[in-house]
CSV table of C-alpha atoms in Angstrom, one decimal:
chain,number,residue,atom,x,y,z
A,1,MET,CA,68.3,216.5,123.0
A,2,GLY,CA,64.5,216.2,123.3
A,3,LEU,CA,62.4,213.2,122.3
A,4,SER,CA,60.9,213.1,118.8
A,5,TRP,CA,57.1,213.0,118.6
A,6,LYS,CA,57.3,209.3,117.7
A,7,GLU,CA,59.4,208.5,120.7
A,8,GLY,CA,57.0,210.4,122.9
A,9,VAL,CA,54.0,208.6,121.6
A,10,LEU,CA,55.9,205.3,122.0
A,11,THR,CA,56.7,206.1,125.6
A,12,ILE,CA,53.1,206.9,126.3
A,13,LEU,CA,52.0,203.6,124.7
A,14,LEU,CA,54.6,201.6,126.6
A,15,GLY,CA,53.6,203.3,129.9
A,16,ALA,CA,49.9,202.5,129.2
A,17,ALA,CA,50.9,198.8,128.5
A,18,ALA,CA,52.9,198.7,131.7
A,19,ALA,CA,50.0,200.2,133.7
A,20,SER,CA,47.6,197.7,132.1
A,21,GLY,CA,49.8,194.8,132.9
A,22,LEU,CA,50.3,196.0,136.5
A,23,THR,CA,46.5,196.4,136.9
A,24,THR,CA,45.9,192.9,135.6
A,25,LEU,CA,48.5,191.5,138.0
A,26,ILE,CA,47.0,193.3,141.0
A,27,LEU,CA,43.5,192.1,140.1
A,28,PHE,CA,44.9,188.6,139.6
A,29,LEU,CA,46.6,188.6,143.0
A,30,VAL,CA,43.5,190.1,144.8
A,31,GLU,CA,41.2,187.5,143.4
A,32,ALA,CA,43.7,184.7,144.1
A,33,THR,CA,44.0,185.9,147.7
A,34,SER,CA,40.3,185.8,148.2
A,35,ILE,CA,40.2,182.3,146.7
A,36,LEU,CA,43.1,180.9,148.7
A,37,LEU,CA,41.9,182.3,152.1
A,38,PRO,CA,40.3,179.7,154.4
A,39,ALA,CA,36.5,179.4,154.1
A,40,ASP,CA,34.4,181.1,156.7
A,41,THR,CA,33.8,179.1,159.8
A,42,LYS,CA,30.3,178.5,161.1
A,43,PHE,CA,29.4,177.6,164.7
A,44,GLY,CA,26.6,175.8,166.5
A,45,ILE,CA,25.7,175.3,170.2
A,46,VAL,CA,23.9,172.2,171.6
A,47,PHE,CA,22.8,171.7,175.2
A,48,ASP,CA,22.5,168.1,176.4
A,49,ALA,CA,20.0,168.2,179.3
A,50,GLY,CA,20.5,164.8,180.8
A,51,SER,CA,19.0,163.3,183.9
A,52,SER,CA,22.0,164.0,186.1
A,53,HIS,CA,23.6,167.0,184.6
A,54,THR,CA,23.5,169.4,181.6
A,55,SER,CA,26.4,169.9,179.2
A,56,LEU,CA,27.0,172.5,176.5
A,57,PHE,CA,29.0,171.8,173.3
A,58,VAL,CA,30.2,174.2,170.7
A,59,TYR,CA,30.8,172.8,167.2
A,60,LYS,CA,32.4,174.5,164.2
A,61,TRP,CA,32.6,173.6,160.5
A,62,PRO,CA,33.8,175.3,157.2
A,63,ALA,CA,31.1,177.2,155.4
A,64,ASP,CA,31.8,175.3,152.2
A,65,LYS,CA,30.4,171.9,153.2
A,66,GLU,CA,31.1,168.4,151.7
A,67,ASN,CA,28.1,167.0,149.8
A,68,ASN,CA,25.8,169.3,151.8
A,69,THR,CA,27.0,168.1,155.2
A,70,GLY,CA,29.4,170.1,157.4
A,71,VAL,CA,32.8,168.7,158.4
A,72,VAL,CA,32.2,169.4,162.0
A,73,SER,CA,34.7,169.5,165.0
A,74,GLN,CA,34.2,170.1,168.7
A,75,ALA,CA,35.4,173.5,169.8
A,76,LEU,CA,34.2,173.6,173.5
A,77,ALA,CA,32.7,171.3,176.1
A,78,CYS,CA,31.2,172.8,179.3
A,79,GLN,CA,29.3,171.1,182.1
A,80,ALA,CA,26.7,173.4,183.8
A,81,GLU,CA,26.7,173.7,187.5
A,82,GLY,CA,24.1,171.8,189.5
A,83,PRO,CA,22.0,168.7,188.6
A,84,GLY,CA,19.9,168.1,185.5
A,85,ILE,CA,17.1,170.5,184.7
A,86,SER,CA,14.5,168.0,185.7
A,87,SER,CA,15.6,168.5,189.3
A,88,TYR,CA,14.4,172.1,189.4
A,89,THR,CA,10.7,171.3,189.9
A,90,SER,CA,10.5,173.4,193.1
A,91,ASP,CA,12.1,176.5,191.4
A,92,PRO,CA,12.0,176.2,187.6
A,93,ALA,CA,13.7,179.6,187.1
A,94,LEU,CA,16.9,178.0,188.4
A,95,ALA,CA,16.9,175.6,185.5
A,96,GLY,CA,17.4,178.4,183.1
A,97,GLU,CA,19.9,180.3,185.3
A,98,SER,CA,22.0,177.1,185.5
A,99,LEU,CA,22.8,177.5,181.8
A,100,ARG,CA,24.2,181.0,181.9
A,101,GLY,CA,27.8,180.1,182.9
A,102,CYS,CA,28.4,177.7,180.0
A,103,LEU,CA,26.6,180.0,177.6
A,104,GLU,CA,28.9,182.9,178.4
A,105,GLU,CA,31.9,180.6,177.7
A,106,ALA,CA,30.4,179.7,174.4
A,107,LEU,CA,29.8,183.3,173.4
A,108,ALA,CA,33.3,184.3,174.4
A,109,LEU,CA,34.7,181.7,172.0
A,110,ILE,CA,32.5,182.5,169.0
A,111,PRO,CA,33.2,185.8,167.2
A,112,GLU,CA,30.7,188.4,168.2
A,113,ALA,CA,29.8,189.1,164.6
A,114,GLN,CA,28.5,185.5,164.2
A,115,HIS,CA,26.5,185.3,167.4
A,116,ARG,CA,23.2,186.1,165.7
A,117,GLU,CA,23.7,183.3,163.1
A,118,THR,CA,24.8,180.6,165.5
A,119,PRO,CA,22.1,177.9,165.8
A,120,THR,CA,21.4,177.0,169.4
A,121,PHE,CA,19.4,174.0,170.6
A,122,LEU,CA,18.6,172.3,173.9
A,123,GLY,CA,17.6,168.7,173.9
A,124,ALA,CA,16.3,167.1,177.1
A,125,THR,CA,16.5,163.4,177.4
A,126,ALA,CA,15.3,160.7,179.8
A,127,GLY,CA,15.2,162.8,183.0
A,128,MET,CA,12.7,165.2,181.4
A,129,ARG,CA,10.8,162.4,179.7
A,130,LEU,CA,10.1,160.9,183.1
A,131,LEU,CA,9.1,164.3,184.6
A,132,SER,CA,6.8,164.8,181.6
A,133,GLN,CA,5.1,161.5,182.4
A,134,LYS,CA,4.9,162.3,186.1
A,135,ASN,CA,3.9,166.0,186.0
A,136,SER,CA,3.6,167.6,182.6
A,137,SER,CA,2.9,171.0,184.0
A,138,GLN,CA,6.2,171.0,185.9
A,139,ALA,CA,8.1,169.9,182.8
A,140,GLU,CA,6.4,172.7,180.8
A,141,ARG,CA,7.4,175.4,183.3
A,142,ILE,CA,11.0,174.2,183.3
A,143,PHE,CA,11.1,174.3,179.5
A,144,ALA,CA,9.6,177.8,179.6
A,145,GLU,CA,12.3,179.1,181.9
A,146,VAL,CA,15.1,177.4,179.8
A,147,ALA,CA,13.6,178.9,176.6
A,148,ARG,CA,13.4,182.3,178.3
A,149,VAL,CA,17.1,182.4,179.1
A,150,LEU,CA,18.3,181.1,175.8
A,151,SER,CA,15.9,183.3,173.7
A,152,GLN,CA,17.3,186.4,175.5
A,153,SER,CA,20.8,185.4,174.4
A,154,PRO,CA,22.2,186.9,171.1
A,155,VAL,CA,22.1,183.6,169.2
A,156,ASP,CA,19.8,181.8,166.7
A,157,PHE,CA,17.8,179.9,169.3
A,158,ARG,CA,16.1,176.9,167.7
A,159,GLY,CA,14.1,175.7,170.8
A,160,ALA,CA,14.3,173.6,173.9
A,161,SER,CA,12.3,170.4,173.8
A,162,LEU,CA,12.3,166.7,174.6
A,163,LEU,CA,14.5,164.6,172.4
A,164,ALA,CA,12.8,161.4,171.4
A,165,GLY,CA,14.6,158.2,172.5
A,166,LEU,CA,14.9,157.0,168.9
A,167,ASP,CA,16.7,160.3,167.9
A,168,GLU,CA,18.9,160.2,170.9
A,169,GLY,CA,20.2,156.8,170.0
A,170,ALA,CA,20.4,157.5,166.3
A,171,PHE,CA,22.3,160.8,166.7
A,172,ALA,CA,24.8,159.0,169.0
A,173,TRP,CA,25.3,156.5,166.3
A,174,ILE,CA,26.1,159.3,163.9
A,175,THR,CA,28.6,160.8,166.4
A,176,ILE,CA,30.7,157.7,167.0
A,177,ASN,CA,30.8,156.7,163.3
A,178,TYR,CA,31.8,160.3,162.3
A,179,VAL,CA,34.5,160.5,164.9
A,180,LEU,CA,35.9,157.2,163.9
A,181,GLY,CA,36.0,158.2,160.3
A,182,SER,CA,33.4,155.6,159.2
A,183,LEU,CA,31.1,158.2,157.5
A,184,LEU,CA,33.8,160.4,155.8
A,185,THR,CA,37.5,160.1,155.4
A,186,TYR,CA,40.2,162.2,153.8
A,187,THR,CA,42.2,160.2,151.3
A,188,PHE,CA,45.9,160.5,150.4
A,189,SER,CA,44.9,162.0,147.0
A,190,GLY,CA,43.4,165.0,148.9
A,191,GLU,CA,39.8,164.1,148.5
A,192,TRP,CA,36.9,163.3,150.8
A,193,ALA,CA,35.5,159.7,150.4
A,194,ARG,CA,33.0,157.4,151.9
A,195,PRO,CA,34.7,154.4,153.7
A,196,PRO,CA,33.4,150.9,153.2
A,197,GLU,CA,30.2,150.1,155.1
A,198,ALA,CA,32.0,147.3,157.0
A,199,THR,CA,33.7,150.0,159.0
A,200,LEU,CA,30.4,151.2,160.6
A,201,VAL,CA,30.1,150.5,164.3
A,202,GLY,CA,27.1,150.3,166.7
A,203,ALA,CA,26.5,152.7,169.5
A,204,LEU,CA,25.4,151.9,173.1
A,205,ASP,CA,24.6,154.8,175.4
A,206,MET,CA,24.2,154.0,179.1
A,207,GLY,CA,22.8,157.0,180.9
A,208,GLY,CA,21.2,157.6,184.2
A,209,ALA,CA,17.6,157.2,183.3
A,210,SER,CA,17.7,155.3,180.0
A,211,THR,CA,19.9,153.3,177.7
A,212,GLN,CA,20.0,153.3,173.9
A,213,MET,CA,21.1,150.7,171.4
A,214,SER,CA,21.7,151.8,167.7
A,215,PHE,CA,23.3,150.0,164.8
A,216,VAL,CA,23.0,149.2,161.1
A,217,PRO,CA,21.7,145.6,160.8
A,218,GLY,CA,22.7,143.2,158.1
A,219,GLY,CA,19.1,143.0,156.9
A,220,PRO,CA,15.9,145.0,156.8
A,221,ILE,CA,14.5,146.8,159.8
A,222,LEU,CA,11.1,145.1,160.3
A,223,ASP,CA,9.7,147.5,162.9
A,224,ALA,CA,9.3,151.0,161.4
A,225,SER,CA,9.1,152.6,164.9
A,226,THR,CA,12.8,151.6,165.5
A,227,LYS,CA,14.1,152.9,162.2
A,228,ALA,CA,15.9,156.3,161.7
A,229,SER,CA,17.0,157.4,158.2
A,230,PHE,CA,19.7,159.9,157.4
A,231,ILE,CA,21.5,161.4,154.3
A,232,LEU,CA,25.0,162.3,155.3
A,233,TYR,CA,27.7,163.5,152.9
A,234,GLY,CA,25.6,162.3,150.0
A,235,SER,CA,25.1,158.7,151.4
A,236,SER,CA,21.9,157.2,152.8
A,237,TYR,CA,21.8,155.3,156.1
A,238,SER,CA,19.0,153.3,157.8
A,239,VAL,CA,19.8,152.8,161.5
A,240,TYR,CA,18.0,150.6,164.0
A,241,SER,CA,17.6,152.5,167.3
A,242,HIS,CA,15.6,152.0,170.5
A,243,SER,CA,15.7,153.7,173.9
A,244,TYR,CA,14.9,151.8,177.0
A,245,LEU,CA,13.4,154.3,179.5
A,246,CYS,CA,13.9,153.3,183.1
A,247,PHE,CA,16.9,151.1,182.3
A,248,GLY,CA,19.5,153.7,182.9
A,249,ARG,CA,21.8,153.0,185.8
A,250,ASP,CA,20.2,155.4,188.4
A,251,GLU,CA,16.7,154.3,187.7
A,252,VAL,CA,17.7,150.6,187.8
A,253,LEU,CA,19.3,151.2,191.2
A,254,ASN,CA,16.2,152.9,192.5
A,255,ARG,CA,13.9,150.2,191.2
A,256,LEU,CA,16.1,147.6,192.7
A,257,LEU,CA,16.1,149.2,196.1
A,258,ALA,CA,12.4,149.8,196.0
A,259,ARG,CA,11.8,146.1,195.4
A,260,LEU,CA,13.9,145.2,198.5
A,261,VAL,CA,11.9,147.4,200.9
A,262,GLN,CA,10.2,145.6,203.7
A,263,VAL,CA,8.1,146.9,206.6
A,264,ARG,CA,9.0,145.7,210.0
A,265,PRO,CA,7.5,146.4,213.4
A,266,ALA,CA,9.6,148.5,215.7
A,267,ARG,CA,9.9,147.9,219.4
A,268,ALA,CA,7.9,151.0,220.3
A,269,GLY,CA,5.0,149.7,218.2
A,270,ARG,CA,5.7,151.9,215.2
A,271,HIS,CA,6.7,150.6,211.8
A,272,SER,CA,10.0,151.4,210.0
A,273,GLY,CA,11.3,150.6,206.5
A,274,LEU,CA,14.1,148.1,206.1
A,275,ALA,CA,16.0,146.9,203.0
A,276,ARG,CA,18.6,144.1,203.1
A,277,HIS,CA,20.6,144.8,200.0
A,278,PRO,CA,22.5,141.8,198.5
A,279,CYS,CA,24.6,144.1,196.3
A,280,TYR,CA,25.9,146.3,199.1
A,281,HIS,CA,28.9,145.0,201.0
A,282,SER,CA,28.4,143.2,204.3
A,283,GLY,CA,28.5,145.6,207.2
A,284,TYR,CA,27.1,148.6,205.2
A,285,ARG,CA,24.3,150.4,207.0
A,286,ALA,CA,22.7,153.7,206.2
A,287,THR,CA,19.5,155.6,206.7
A,288,VAL,CA,17.9,157.3,203.7
A,289,PRO,CA,14.5,159.0,203.1
A,290,LEU,CA,12.0,156.4,201.9
A,291,ALA,CA,9.5,158.5,199.9
A,292,PRO,CA,11.8,159.6,197.0
A,293,LEU,CA,12.2,155.9,196.0
A,294,PHE,CA,8.6,155.7,195.0
A,295,GLU,CA,8.3,159.1,193.3
A,296,SER,CA,9.8,158.0,189.9
A,297,PRO,CA,7.4,156.7,187.2
A,298,CYS,CA,9.8,153.9,186.8
A,299,VAL,CA,8.9,152.4,190.2
A,300,HIS,CA,5.5,150.8,189.7
A,301,THR,CA,4.8,149.9,193.3
A,302,SER,CA,3.6,152.3,196.0
A,303,MET,CA,5.3,153.0,199.3
A,304,PRO,CA,4.3,150.2,201.8
A,305,PRO,CA,1.5,151.3,204.1
A,306,GLY,CA,2.6,152.1,207.6
A,307,ALA,CA,6.2,152.6,206.7
A,308,ALA,CA,8.2,155.4,208.4
A,309,GLN,CA,9.6,158.3,206.6
A,310,ASN,CA,13.1,156.9,206.7
A,311,LEU,CA,14.6,153.6,205.3
A,312,THR,CA,17.3,151.6,206.9
A,313,VAL,CA,19.5,149.9,204.3
A,314,GLU,CA,21.8,147.0,205.3
A,315,GLY,CA,24.3,145.4,203.1
A,316,ALA,CA,24.3,141.6,202.7
A,317,GLY,CA,27.3,141.2,200.3
A,318,ASN,CA,25.8,138.3,198.3
A,319,PRO,CA,26.7,138.6,194.5
A,320,GLY,CA,24.5,135.6,193.6
A,321,ALA,CA,21.4,137.2,195.2
A,322,CYS,CA,22.4,140.5,193.7
A,323,VAL,CA,22.3,139.1,190.1
A,324,SER,CA,19.0,137.4,190.8
A,325,ALA,CA,17.5,140.6,192.1
A,326,ILE,CA,18.7,142.6,189.1
A,327,ARG,CA,17.3,140.0,186.6
A,328,GLU,CA,13.9,140.4,188.2
A,329,LEU,CA,13.9,144.0,186.7
A,330,PHE,CA,14.0,142.6,183.2
A,331,ASN,CA,11.2,140.7,181.5
A,332,PHE,CA,13.2,138.1,179.6
A,333,SER,CA,10.3,135.6,179.3
A,334,SER,CA,8.5,137.9,176.9
A,335,CYS,CA,11.2,137.2,174.2
A,336,GLU,CA,11.5,133.4,174.6
A,337,GLY,CA,12.0,131.7,171.3
A,338,GLN,CA,12.4,135.0,169.4
A,339,ALA,CA,15.8,135.7,167.8
A,340,ASP,CA,14.9,139.3,167.0
A,341,CYS,CA,13.8,140.3,170.6
A,342,THR,CA,15.7,141.6,173.6
A,343,PHE,CA,13.6,141.9,176.7
A,344,ASP,CA,10.2,143.4,177.7
A,345,GLY,CA,9.1,142.3,174.2
A,346,VAL,CA,11.3,144.8,172.4
A,347,TYR,CA,12.2,144.1,168.7
A,348,GLN,CA,15.9,144.1,167.8
A,349,PRO,CA,17.4,142.7,164.6
A,350,LEU,CA,20.5,140.6,164.8
A,351,MET,CA,23.6,142.6,165.8
A,352,GLN,CA,26.7,142.8,163.7
A,353,GLY,CA,30.2,144.4,163.9
A,354,ARG,CA,31.8,146.4,166.6
A,355,PHE,CA,30.1,148.4,169.3
A,356,TYR,CA,31.1,151.5,171.3
A,357,VAL,CA,29.6,151.9,174.7
A,358,GLU,CA,29.3,155.4,176.2
A,359,VAL,CA,28.8,155.5,180.0
A,360,SER,CA,27.4,159.0,180.3
A,361,TYR,CA,26.5,159.2,184.0
A,362,PRO,CA,29.1,160.7,186.3
A,363,GLU,CA,31.0,158.6,188.8
A,364,HIS,CA,31.6,159.7,192.4
A,365,ALA,CA,33.5,158.3,195.3
A,366,SER,CA,30.3,158.4,197.5
A,367,TRP,CA,28.8,155.8,195.1
A,368,LEU,CA,31.2,153.1,196.0
A,369,ARG,CA,28.4,151.2,197.6
A,370,ASP,CA,26.8,150.9,194.1
A,371,TYR,CA,29.8,149.7,192.1
A,372,CYS,CA,28.8,146.0,192.5
A,373,ALA,CA,25.2,146.6,191.5
A,374,SER,CA,26.3,148.8,188.6
A,375,GLY,CA,28.7,146.3,187.3
A,376,LEU,CA,26.3,143.4,187.5
A,377,TYR,CA,23.5,145.5,185.9
A,378,ILE,CA,25.8,146.3,182.9
A,379,LEU,CA,26.7,142.6,182.5
A,380,THR,CA,23.1,141.5,182.7
A,381,LEU,CA,22.0,144.2,180.2
A,382,LEU,CA,24.7,143.4,177.7
A,383,LEU,CA,24.8,139.6,177.9
A,384,GLU,CA,21.2,138.6,178.7
A,385,GLY,CA,19.4,141.7,177.4
A,386,TYR,CA,21.2,142.8,174.2
A,387,GLY,CA,22.5,139.3,173.5
A,388,PHE,CA,26.3,139.7,173.5
A,389,SER,CA,28.2,136.6,174.2
A,390,GLU,CA,31.7,135.4,175.2
A,391,GLU,CA,32.6,135.3,171.5
A,392,THR,CA,31.3,138.8,170.7
A,393,TRP,CA,32.4,140.5,173.9
A,394,PRO,CA,35.8,141.5,172.5
A,395,SER,CA,33.9,143.6,169.9
A,396,ILE,CA,32.7,146.0,172.6
A,397,GLU,CA,34.7,149.1,173.5
A,398,PHE,CA,33.9,151.3,176.5
A,399,ARG,CA,34.6,155.0,175.8
A,400,ARG,CA,33.7,158.4,177.0
A,401,GLN,CA,35.6,160.1,174.2
A,402,ALA,CA,37.1,159.2,170.8
A,403,GLY,CA,39.7,161.4,169.1
A,404,GLY,CA,39.3,164.1,171.8
A,405,THR,CA,35.5,164.4,171.1
A,406,ASP,CA,32.8,163.6,173.5
A,407,ILE,CA,30.7,160.6,172.4
A,408,GLY,CA,27.0,161.4,172.7
A,409,TRP,CA,24.0,162.5,170.6
A,410,THR,CA,24.9,166.2,170.3
A,411,LEU,CA,27.6,166.0,167.6
A,412,GLY,CA,25.3,163.8,165.5
A,413,TYR,CA,22.5,166.2,165.9
A,414,MET,CA,24.7,169.1,164.7
A,415,LEU,CA,26.0,167.1,161.7
A,416,ASN,CA,22.4,166.4,160.7
A,417,LEU,CA,21.5,170.0,161.2
A,418,THR,CA,24.2,171.2,158.9
A,419,ASN,CA,22.3,169.6,156.0
A,420,MET,CA,19.7,172.3,156.6
A,421,ILE,CA,22.0,175.3,157.0
A,422,PRO,CA,22.9,177.2,153.8
A,423,ALA,CA,26.5,177.0,152.7
A,424,LYS,CA,28.7,179.1,150.5
A,425,ALA,CA,29.6,177.9,147.0
A,426,PRO,CA,31.7,174.7,147.2
A,427,ALA,CA,35.4,175.1,146.9
A,428,MET,CA,35.4,173.3,143.5
A,429,LYS,CA,32.8,175.7,142.1
A,430,GLN,CA,34.7,178.7,143.4
A,431,ALA,CA,37.8,177.4,141.7
A,432,GLU,CA,35.9,177.0,138.4
A,433,ASN,CA,34.6,180.6,138.7
A,434,TYR,CA,38.1,181.8,139.5
A,435,GLY,CA,39.5,180.0,136.4
A,436,VAL,CA,36.9,181.7,134.1
A,437,TRP,CA,37.6,185.1,135.7
A,438,ALA,CA,41.4,184.7,135.5
A,439,ALA,CA,41.2,183.6,131.8
A,440,GLY,CA,39.1,186.7,131.1
A,441,ILE,CA,41.6,189.0,132.7
A,442,VAL,CA,44.5,187.4,130.8
A,443,LEU,CA,42.6,187.7,127.5
A,444,VAL,CA,41.9,191.4,128.1
A,445,GLY,CA,45.6,192.0,129.0
A,446,LEU,CA,46.9,190.1,125.9
A,447,THR,CA,44.4,192.0,123.6
A,448,LEU,CA,45.4,195.4,125.0
A,449,GLY,CA,49.1,194.4,124.7
A,450,ALA,CA,48.6,193.4,121.1
A,451,ILE,CA,46.8,196.7,120.2
A,452,LEU,CA,49.5,198.8,121.8
A,453,GLY,CA,52.2,196.8,120.2
A,454,ALA,CA,50.6,197.2,116.7
A,455,ALA,CA,50.3,200.9,117.3
A,456,ALA,CA,54.0,201.1,118.3
A,457,VAL,CA,55.1,199.3,115.1
A,458,GLN,CA,53.0,201.6,112.9
A,459,LEU,CA,54.5,204.7,114.5
A,460,LEU,CA,58.2,203.6,114.4
A,461,TRP,CA,58.1,201.9,111.1
A,462,PRO,CA,55.6,203.5,108.9
A,463,ARG,CA,55.0,202.1,105.4
A,464,ASP,CA,56.6,203.9,102.5
């Protein structure tokens, strides 16, 4: 028996309603899927060109940032082969070539489609600062070669330049506080929040050519040249920061040895260089070239006249004399009677809270002779220079990493850079847009269903 015309029309209407409902459901699921998928990930590359070596770091963060700042994590750390770029004065092209290996590792990690939008920056620190003082043309040639290599790479190259000492210290402060969760923390309620200011820590970076001190003081920063200001995750910070060029470990050891050099007559009537080193263990004896000691701008004396090309170094094993020799490298008298002064007349407000110390120069077994001098230098710097005491010493922690992340200026630089990189609409705004869209889809579906239903009633039960 065939269907009546009313039943046929009703079947068509019901089919249309089912198709409409199915279409609405598909659209709903497609949009929900696009909303629930993880946000796009952005990447950034930073080269840290230090005095003794160059390191590359790759960072990543979700495209939808938190209060305009990315929630950044370290994705790769790579140490370039060879010494720091300031060592390539005789062949600047090698400075650029030394970066290729780590750069290739970074590009292999980052999706190829995102290479062109990946910001890449090289910041040179104290080693290149010293070279710029000594021979600016050599420094410029090295920067040119580094820029040539990086600009040829398929990335968004932002430049290769000197990083100011103030910025180096301040960015390191951002890094350690971010890694420790003192700038941003994820609460149990599933929201990002700013921790109490009391959780902030100070940062001490002890490198090969310089050392940096950075912290948020309890009062105002009276010297504007030591103040760095940031807005991170919607909060403002004023950080005291100062970099002491020539007070990194390598330069301190060079300056110390240069002060100990004496000229003595040799039996054959010729002169030779001799240094009796109180910090080297008794019985140590070695011959080293003399001229390189006096090439650094940190050494303010010239090579003694009549000295031979080589220097004979003899260890004396005298810790007391070692401390006295190291203290002579600091000008403590310039800060006598001043509570807000460290040494060499440098302003520093009163310290507060905990401090994390990053020792960023590499250790090597061949440097065993320098362990005594290095340790006593660190003690002198922290106790007599920066003003730590027996009571505040427990507030210092020595770290190279925290939470699996390298402590240094590079992560802080990238966090600050994310403030200037456009982001997608925040997740909350996407959710709001999705809610409006979903409500519109449901309303259209309900309206169509009501119309179809009314038509079906009119067909099946017409009025008399």
